[in-house]
Structures are given as structure tokens and as C-alpha cells.
Short mmCIF file of C-alpha atoms in Angstrom, two decimals:
data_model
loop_
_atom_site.label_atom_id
_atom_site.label_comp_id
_atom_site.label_asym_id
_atom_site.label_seq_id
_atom_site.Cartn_x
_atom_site.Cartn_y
_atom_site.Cartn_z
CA UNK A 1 -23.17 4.97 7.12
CA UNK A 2 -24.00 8.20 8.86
CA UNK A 3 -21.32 10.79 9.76
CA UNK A 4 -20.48 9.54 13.30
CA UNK A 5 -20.14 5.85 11.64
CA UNK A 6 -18.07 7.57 9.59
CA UNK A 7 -15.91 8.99 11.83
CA UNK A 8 -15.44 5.78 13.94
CA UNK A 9 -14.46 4.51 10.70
CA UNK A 10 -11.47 6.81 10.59
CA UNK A 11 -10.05 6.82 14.18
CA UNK A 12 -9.92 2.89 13.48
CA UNK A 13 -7.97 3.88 10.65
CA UNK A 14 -5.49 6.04 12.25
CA UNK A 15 -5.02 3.70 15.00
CA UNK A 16 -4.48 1.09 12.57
CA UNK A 17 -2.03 3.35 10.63
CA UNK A 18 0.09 4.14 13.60
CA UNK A 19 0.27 0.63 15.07
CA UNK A 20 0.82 -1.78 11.69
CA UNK A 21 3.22 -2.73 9.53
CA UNK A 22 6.82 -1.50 10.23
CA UNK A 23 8.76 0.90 7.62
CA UNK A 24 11.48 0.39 5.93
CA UNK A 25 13.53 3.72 5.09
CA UNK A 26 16.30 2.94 2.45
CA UNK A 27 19.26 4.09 0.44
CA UNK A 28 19.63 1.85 -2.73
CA UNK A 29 22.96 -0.05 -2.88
CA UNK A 30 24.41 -2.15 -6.13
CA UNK A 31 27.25 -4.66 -6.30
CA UNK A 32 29.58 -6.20 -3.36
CA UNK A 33 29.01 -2.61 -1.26
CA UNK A 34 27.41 -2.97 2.58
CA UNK A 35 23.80 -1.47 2.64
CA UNK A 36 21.88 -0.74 5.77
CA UNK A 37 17.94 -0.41 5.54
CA UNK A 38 16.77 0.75 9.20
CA UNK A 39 13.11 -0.32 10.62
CA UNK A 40 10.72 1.70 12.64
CA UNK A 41 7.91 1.54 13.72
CA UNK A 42 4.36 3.58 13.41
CA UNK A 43 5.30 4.28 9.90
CA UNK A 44 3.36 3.25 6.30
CA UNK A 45 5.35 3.36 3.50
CA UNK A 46 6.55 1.13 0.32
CA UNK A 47 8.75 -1.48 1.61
CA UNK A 48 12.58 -0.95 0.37
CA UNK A 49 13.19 -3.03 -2.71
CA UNK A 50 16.73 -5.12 -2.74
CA UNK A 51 17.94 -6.38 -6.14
CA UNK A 52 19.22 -10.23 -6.32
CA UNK A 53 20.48 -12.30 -9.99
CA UNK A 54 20.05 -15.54 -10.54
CA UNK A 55 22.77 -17.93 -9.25
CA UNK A 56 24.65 -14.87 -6.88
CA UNK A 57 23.58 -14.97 -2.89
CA UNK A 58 22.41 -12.16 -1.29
CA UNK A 59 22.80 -12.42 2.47
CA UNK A 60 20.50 -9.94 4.56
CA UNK A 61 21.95 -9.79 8.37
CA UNK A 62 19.36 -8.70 11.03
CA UNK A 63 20.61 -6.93 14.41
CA UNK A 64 17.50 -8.41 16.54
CA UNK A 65 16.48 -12.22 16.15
CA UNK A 66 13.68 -13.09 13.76
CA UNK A 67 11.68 -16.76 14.00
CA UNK A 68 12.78 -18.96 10.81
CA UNK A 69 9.35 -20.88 11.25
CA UNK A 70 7.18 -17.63 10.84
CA UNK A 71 9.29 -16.20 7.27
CA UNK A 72 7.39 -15.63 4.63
CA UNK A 73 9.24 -15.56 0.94
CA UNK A 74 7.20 -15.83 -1.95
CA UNK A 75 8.23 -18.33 -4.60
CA UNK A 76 10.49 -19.74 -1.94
CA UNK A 77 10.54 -23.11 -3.28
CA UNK A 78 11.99 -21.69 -6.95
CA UNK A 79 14.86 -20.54 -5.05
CA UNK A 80 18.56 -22.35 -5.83
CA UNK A 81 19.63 -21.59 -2.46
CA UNK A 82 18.04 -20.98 1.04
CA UNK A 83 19.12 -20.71 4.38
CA UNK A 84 17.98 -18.96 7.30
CA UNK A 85 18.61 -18.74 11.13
CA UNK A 86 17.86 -16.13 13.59
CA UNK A 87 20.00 -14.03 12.98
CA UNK A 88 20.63 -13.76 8.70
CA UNK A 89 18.91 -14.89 5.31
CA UNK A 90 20.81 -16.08 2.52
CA UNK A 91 18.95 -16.91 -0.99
CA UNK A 92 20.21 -17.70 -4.02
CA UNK A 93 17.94 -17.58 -6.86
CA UNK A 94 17.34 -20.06 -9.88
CA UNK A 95 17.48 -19.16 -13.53
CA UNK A 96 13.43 -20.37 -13.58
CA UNK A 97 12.92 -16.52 -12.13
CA UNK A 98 12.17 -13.75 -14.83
CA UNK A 99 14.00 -10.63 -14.70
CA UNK A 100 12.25 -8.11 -13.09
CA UNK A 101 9.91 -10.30 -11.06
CA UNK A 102 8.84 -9.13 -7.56
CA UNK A 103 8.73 -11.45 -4.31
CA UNK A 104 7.81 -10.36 -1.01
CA UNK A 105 9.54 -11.42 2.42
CA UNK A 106 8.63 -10.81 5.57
CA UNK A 107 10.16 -12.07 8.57
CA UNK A 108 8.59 -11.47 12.59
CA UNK A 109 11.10 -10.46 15.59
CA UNK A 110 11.43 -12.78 18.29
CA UNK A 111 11.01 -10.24 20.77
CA UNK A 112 7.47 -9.22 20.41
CA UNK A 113 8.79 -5.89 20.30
CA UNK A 114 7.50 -2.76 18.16
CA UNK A 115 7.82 -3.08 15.01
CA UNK A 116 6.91 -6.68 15.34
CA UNK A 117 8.02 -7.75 11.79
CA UNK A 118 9.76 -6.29 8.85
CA UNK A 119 9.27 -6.44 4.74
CA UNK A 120 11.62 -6.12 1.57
CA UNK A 121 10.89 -6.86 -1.71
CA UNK A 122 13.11 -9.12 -3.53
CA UNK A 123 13.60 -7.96 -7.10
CA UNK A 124 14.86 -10.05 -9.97
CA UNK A 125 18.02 -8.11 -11.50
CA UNK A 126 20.32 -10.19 -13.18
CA UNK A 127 23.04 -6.99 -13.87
CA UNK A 128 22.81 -5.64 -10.53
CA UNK A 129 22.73 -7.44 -7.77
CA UNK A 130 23.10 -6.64 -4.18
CA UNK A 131 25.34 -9.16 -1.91
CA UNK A 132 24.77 -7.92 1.78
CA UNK A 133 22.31 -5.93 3.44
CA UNK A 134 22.36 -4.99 7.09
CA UNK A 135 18.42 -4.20 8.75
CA UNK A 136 18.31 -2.59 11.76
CA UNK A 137 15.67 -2.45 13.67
CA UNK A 138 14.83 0.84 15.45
CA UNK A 139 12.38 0.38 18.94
CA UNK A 140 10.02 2.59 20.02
CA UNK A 141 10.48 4.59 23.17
CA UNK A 142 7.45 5.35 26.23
CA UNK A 143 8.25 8.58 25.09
CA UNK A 144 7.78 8.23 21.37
CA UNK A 145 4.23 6.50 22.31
CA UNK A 146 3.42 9.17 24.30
CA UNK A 147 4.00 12.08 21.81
CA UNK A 148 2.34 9.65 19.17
CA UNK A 149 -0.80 9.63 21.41
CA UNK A 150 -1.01 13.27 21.49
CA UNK A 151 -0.53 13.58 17.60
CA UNK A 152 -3.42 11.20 16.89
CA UNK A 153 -5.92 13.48 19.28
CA UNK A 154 -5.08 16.38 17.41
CA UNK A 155 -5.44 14.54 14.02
CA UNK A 156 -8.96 13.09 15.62
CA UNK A 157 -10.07 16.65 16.87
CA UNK A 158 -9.63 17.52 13.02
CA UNK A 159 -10.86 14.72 11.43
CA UNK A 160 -14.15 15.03 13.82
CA UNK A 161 -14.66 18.86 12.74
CA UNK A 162 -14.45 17.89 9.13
CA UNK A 163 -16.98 15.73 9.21
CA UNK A 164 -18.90 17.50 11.32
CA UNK A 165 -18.85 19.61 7.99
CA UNK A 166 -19.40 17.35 6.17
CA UNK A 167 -22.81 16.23 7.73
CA UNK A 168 -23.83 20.05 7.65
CA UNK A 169 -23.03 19.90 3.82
CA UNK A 170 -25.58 16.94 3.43
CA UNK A 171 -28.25 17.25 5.87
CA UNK A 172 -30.77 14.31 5.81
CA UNK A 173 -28.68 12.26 3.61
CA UNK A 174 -27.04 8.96 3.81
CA UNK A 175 -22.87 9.60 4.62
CA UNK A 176 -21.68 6.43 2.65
CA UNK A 177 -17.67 5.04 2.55
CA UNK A 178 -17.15 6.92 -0.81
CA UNK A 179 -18.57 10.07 -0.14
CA UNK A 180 -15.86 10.13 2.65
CA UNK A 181 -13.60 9.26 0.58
CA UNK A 182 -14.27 11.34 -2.30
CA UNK A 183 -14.33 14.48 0.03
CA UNK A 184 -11.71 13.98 2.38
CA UNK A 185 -8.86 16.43 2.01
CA UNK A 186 -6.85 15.95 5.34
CA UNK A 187 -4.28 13.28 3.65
CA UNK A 188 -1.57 13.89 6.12
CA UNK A 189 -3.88 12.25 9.13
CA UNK A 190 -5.43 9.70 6.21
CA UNK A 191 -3.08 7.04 4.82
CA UNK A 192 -3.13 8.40 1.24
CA UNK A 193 -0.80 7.58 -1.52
CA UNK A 194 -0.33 7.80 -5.23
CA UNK A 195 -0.52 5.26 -7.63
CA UNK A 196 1.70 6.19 -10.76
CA UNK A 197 0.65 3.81 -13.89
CA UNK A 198 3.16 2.47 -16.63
CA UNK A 199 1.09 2.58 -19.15
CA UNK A 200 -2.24 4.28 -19.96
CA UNK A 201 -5.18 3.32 -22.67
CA UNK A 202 -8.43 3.76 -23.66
CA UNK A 203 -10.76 6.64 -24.52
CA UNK A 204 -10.16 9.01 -21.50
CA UNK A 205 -7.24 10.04 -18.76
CA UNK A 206 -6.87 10.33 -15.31
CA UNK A 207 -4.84 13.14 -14.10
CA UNK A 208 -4.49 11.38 -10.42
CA UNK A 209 -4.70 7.92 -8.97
CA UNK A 210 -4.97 7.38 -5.03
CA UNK A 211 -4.77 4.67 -2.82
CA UNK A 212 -7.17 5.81 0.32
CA UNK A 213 -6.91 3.36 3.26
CA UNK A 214 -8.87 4.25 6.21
CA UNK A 215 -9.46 0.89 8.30
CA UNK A 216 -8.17 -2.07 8.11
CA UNK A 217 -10.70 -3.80 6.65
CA UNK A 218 -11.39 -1.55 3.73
CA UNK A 219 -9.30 0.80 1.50
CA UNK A 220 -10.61 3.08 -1.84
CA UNK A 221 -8.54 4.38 -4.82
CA UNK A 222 -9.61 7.72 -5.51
CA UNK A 223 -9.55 8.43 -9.71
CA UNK A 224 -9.08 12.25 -10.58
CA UNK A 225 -10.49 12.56 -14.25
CA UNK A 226 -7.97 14.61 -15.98
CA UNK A 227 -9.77 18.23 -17.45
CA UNK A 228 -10.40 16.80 -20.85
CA UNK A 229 -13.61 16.93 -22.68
CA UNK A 230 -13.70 12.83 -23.25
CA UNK A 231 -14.57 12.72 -19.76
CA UNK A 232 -17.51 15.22 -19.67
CA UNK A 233 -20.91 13.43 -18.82
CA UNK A 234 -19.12 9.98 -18.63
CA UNK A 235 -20.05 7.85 -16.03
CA UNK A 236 -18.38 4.42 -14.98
CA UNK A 237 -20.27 1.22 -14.13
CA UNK A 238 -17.81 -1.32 -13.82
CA UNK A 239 -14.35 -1.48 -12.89
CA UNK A 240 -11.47 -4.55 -12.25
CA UNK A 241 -7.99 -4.49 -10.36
CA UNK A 242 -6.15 -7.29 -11.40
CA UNK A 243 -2.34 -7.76 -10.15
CA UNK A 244 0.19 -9.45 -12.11
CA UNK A 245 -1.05 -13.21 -11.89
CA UNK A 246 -4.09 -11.92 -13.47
CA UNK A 247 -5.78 -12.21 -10.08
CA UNK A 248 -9.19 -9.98 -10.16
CA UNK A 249 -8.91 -8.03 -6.42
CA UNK A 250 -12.28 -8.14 -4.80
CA UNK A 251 -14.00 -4.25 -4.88
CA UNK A 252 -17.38 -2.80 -5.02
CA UNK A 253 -18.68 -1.20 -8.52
CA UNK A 254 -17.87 2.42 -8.92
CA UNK A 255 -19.37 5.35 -7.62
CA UNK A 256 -19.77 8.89 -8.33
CA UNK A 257 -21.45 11.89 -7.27
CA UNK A 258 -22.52 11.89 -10.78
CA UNK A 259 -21.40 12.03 -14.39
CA UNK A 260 -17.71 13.49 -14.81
CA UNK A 261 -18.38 17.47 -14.86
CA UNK A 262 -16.52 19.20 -17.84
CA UNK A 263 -13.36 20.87 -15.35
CA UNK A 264 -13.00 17.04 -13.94
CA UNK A 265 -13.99 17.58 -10.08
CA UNK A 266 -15.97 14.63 -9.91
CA UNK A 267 -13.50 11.68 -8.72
CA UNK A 268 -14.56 8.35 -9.03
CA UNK A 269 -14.42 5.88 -6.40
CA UNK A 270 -13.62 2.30 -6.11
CA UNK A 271 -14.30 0.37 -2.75
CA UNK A 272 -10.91 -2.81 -2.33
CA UNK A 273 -12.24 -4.94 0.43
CA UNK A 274 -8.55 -6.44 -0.26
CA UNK A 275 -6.89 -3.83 1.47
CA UNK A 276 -3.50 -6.08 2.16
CA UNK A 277 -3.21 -7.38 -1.32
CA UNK A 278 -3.63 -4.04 -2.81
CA UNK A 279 -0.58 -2.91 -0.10
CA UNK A 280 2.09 -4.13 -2.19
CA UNK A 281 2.62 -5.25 -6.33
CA UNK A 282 1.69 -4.08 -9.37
CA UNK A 283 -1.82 -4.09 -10.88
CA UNK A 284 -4.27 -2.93 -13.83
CA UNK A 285 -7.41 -0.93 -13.13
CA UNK A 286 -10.01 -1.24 -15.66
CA UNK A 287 -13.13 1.08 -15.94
CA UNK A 288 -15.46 1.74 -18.39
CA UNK A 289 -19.23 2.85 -18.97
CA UNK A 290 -22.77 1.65 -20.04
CA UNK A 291 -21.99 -0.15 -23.21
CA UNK A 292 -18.06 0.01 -22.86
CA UNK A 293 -18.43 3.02 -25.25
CA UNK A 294 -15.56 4.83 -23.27
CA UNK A 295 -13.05 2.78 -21.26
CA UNK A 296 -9.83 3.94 -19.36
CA UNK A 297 -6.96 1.25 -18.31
CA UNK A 298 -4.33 2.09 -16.35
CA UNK A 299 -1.64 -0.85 -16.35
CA UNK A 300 1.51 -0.99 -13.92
CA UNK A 301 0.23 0.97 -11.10
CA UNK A 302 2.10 0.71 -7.84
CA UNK A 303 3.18 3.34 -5.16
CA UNK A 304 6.12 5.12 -6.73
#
């Protein structure tokens, strides 16, 4: 991919960024008490987690009408309890659902309005359930388009002169996906987040672990070795993301710009041609290098 490839590649990402999935901006409630989670549009960001037990309802009420026929609710079937109409959810779970599990629901306005749809993730909880939540759904204005058009020119003028640098960095050379990635610095055009991990093993450390998503096609997770000497001269050449099922997440084999340098600059790069599995649950990233004489596992990552 050369550098104007590349930067078609990101204004397809931007666009994509301000146009998908709705956001969910929320306070975390517990018990009987009334909590509101409000919906906009044009905004990426972990959808709001609401807490349900096993044989207590939790009703969600929605202020715009959804379609019953198009929700989505994983594990639906397990549930004790389920009713929906346009207007309001209720669920109540079984005891076959293990505390702490995750379940994702999404339900689509009738409307065809922006945001289109809205997601929540359902958490198992049996101590702290939460009995009603209110979403409100917040539509965009011709004037909030307008001012959102003008933002993404000034983010594309940027993004354009970087990679203009870029190419002047690396004349006569092939601009690939994870060069961009790896050299990218402009995260607040780029969707970029962090990845924290519960749990880390194996021979070396990462000090930093991004989820890059720049189309809608394709996303990367950017590794930042931490500045240990384990990592100097190591080089990975094979690497898994596997969610919580145990389901492998389809990527590309790592890349580098070359073996880890001793201060840790070199990230390493991991092409998920999954990009909307990767969006949401928990997962294990695997890496390790000729011979599986050094190996790193981070376990538990997710968007904090």
C-alpha cells in the first residue's frame, strides 16, 4: 500500500468513526434507584455496562421506539424471563448464567434516525443488581453535522500532511497497513484505545496495549515493549487473540520494523481483520518467537 492508499485508508476510517455505532455515556447505578444512560451519536466508546442477578428483572425503558424483531441479546434463550415491545425490555435471568458473564444487546430505532441503534452490556451480578434503566436517545442536529463536517477536514488536512511525511521518511519503499500503524501519532483523529490486561505471563512485558481501528474492515493492536532487557533483540513470529469461548480472532502474523531495540521503541503490530468482534469482550493475546524461547500473554484485555 503506498502512502496515498494509505491515506484513503484513513479518511474511510474517520468517516466510519463519525457515522457508526452510537455511544453510550453512563453513570453506574446499583439496587431499586432510576438510572438514565443517554445515546448520541458520532461517538466510539465502550458501551455502558448494566448489572442484572439471576431470578430479579431488570426493565430498561427507551424514550424513542426500537423494532422487537431486529434485538439482538446474546444467550437470549438462557434467560428466565423475556419480554419486549417498542417501547421497554424486561429480562430476567436464570441461575444457568455464571456470575460475572458478559452478554451484549443491541436494539435498532424505528425511526431511522441518527444514532440508528444502541448497545449495553448485560453483566451477571448476583449482589448488585440494577432494576430500571431509562436510555435516552439524543438526535443529531443539521447543525451538529455541519460543524462535524468541518472537524473531519481539518483532521484530514492533518492526517494528509503526516503522511505526506511519512512517504518523505521512506522514499522508494512500500507504505504497508502496519507501518501506518506503527507510526501514527495523531490518536485524537484515529480511533485509538487502550487495552488494559488482567493478568500478564511469560518471559517479557508490554508497557502499552492499543486497539488501532482505521476502516471498517480492518483494525491493529499496537504492543509497546516495556524498556526491559528481555525484550532486546526479540522478535515475534506468531501471535493468537482468542476471546472468552476460546474463539481464535482471525489476524495476520506479526510485524516489526525489526527486533525489539534495547529502550523498547519498536512496537509490534498485529493486523484483526475481525474488527467488530474485537469491538467488545474480553480476550487473550498470545505472542512469542522462533522456537517459543520467549513468549508474552496478556489475558483479560478489554477497553478499560
Amino acid at each position: 500500500m503506498n502512502g496515498s492508499s494509505a491515506f484513503i485508508v484513513l479518511v474511510s476510517g474517520v468517516l466510519w468513526a463519525a457515522t457508526a455505532q452510537a455511544a453510550a455515556l453512563d453513570t453506574p447505578g446499583t439496587g431499586t434507584a432510576v438510572r438514565r444512560i443517554d445515546v448520541q451519536a458520532g461517538m466510539l466508546v465502550t458501551p455502558p455496562e448494566v448489572r442484572i442477578s439471576p431470578g430479579l428483572s431488570t426493565t430498561l425503558f427507551f424514550d424513542a421506539r426500537i423494532r422487537p424483531e431486529q434485538l439482538v441479546l446474546e444467550g437470549r434463550e438462557r434467560f428466565q424471563r423475556f419480554g419486549v415491545t417498542e417501547d421497554h425490555l424486561v429480562v430476567v435471568p436464570s441461575s444457568t448464567f455464571r456470575e460475572g458473564e458478559r452478554l451484549r444487546l443491541e436494539v435498532r430505532f424505528h425511526d431511522g434516525a441518527v444514532p440508528d441503534r444502541a448497545v449495553v452490556v448485560l453483566v451477571v451480578d448476583a449482589a448488585r443488581a440494577e432494576r430500571q434503566i431509562e436510555l435516552y436517545r439524543h438526535a443529531r442536529s443539521a447543525a451538529s453535522y455541519r460543524q462535524e463536517v468541518e472537524e473531519l477536514r481539518a483532521g484530514m488536512v492533518r492526517l494528509e500532511r503526516q503522511v505526506q511525511q511519512l512517504q518523505r521518511s521512506r522514499t522508494g519503499a512500500e507504505y504497508t497497513r502496519e507501518m501506518l500503524v506503527a507510526e501514527l501519532r495523531d490518536t485524537g483523529i484515529v480511533h485509538s484505545r487502550s487495552w488494559v490486561p488482567r493478568k500478564v505471563a511469560g518471559d517479557v512485558a508490554a508497557a502499552r496495549v492499543e486497539f488501532v481501528r482505521l476502516s471498517p474492515r480492518w483494525a491493529a493492536l499496537r504492543l509497546r515493549p516495556a524498556k526491559a532487557g528481555a525484550w532486546s533483540g526479540w522478535s515475534a513470529v506468531g501471535a493468537t487473540l482468542t476471546d472468552v469461548h476460546g474463539k481464535r480472532l482471525k489476524t495476520l502474523p506479526p510485524w516489526q520494523e525489526g527486533p525489539v531495540a534495547a529502550d523498547g521503541s519498536q512496537p509490534v503490530i498485529i493486523i484483526v481483520d475481525e474488527p467488530e468482534a474485537a469491538d467488545h469482550g474480553r480476550y487473550t493475546l498470545e505472542l512469542w518467537d522462533e522456537g517459543r524461547k520467549r513468549t508474552l500473554k496478556l489475558e483479560g484485555l478489554q477497553a478499560p
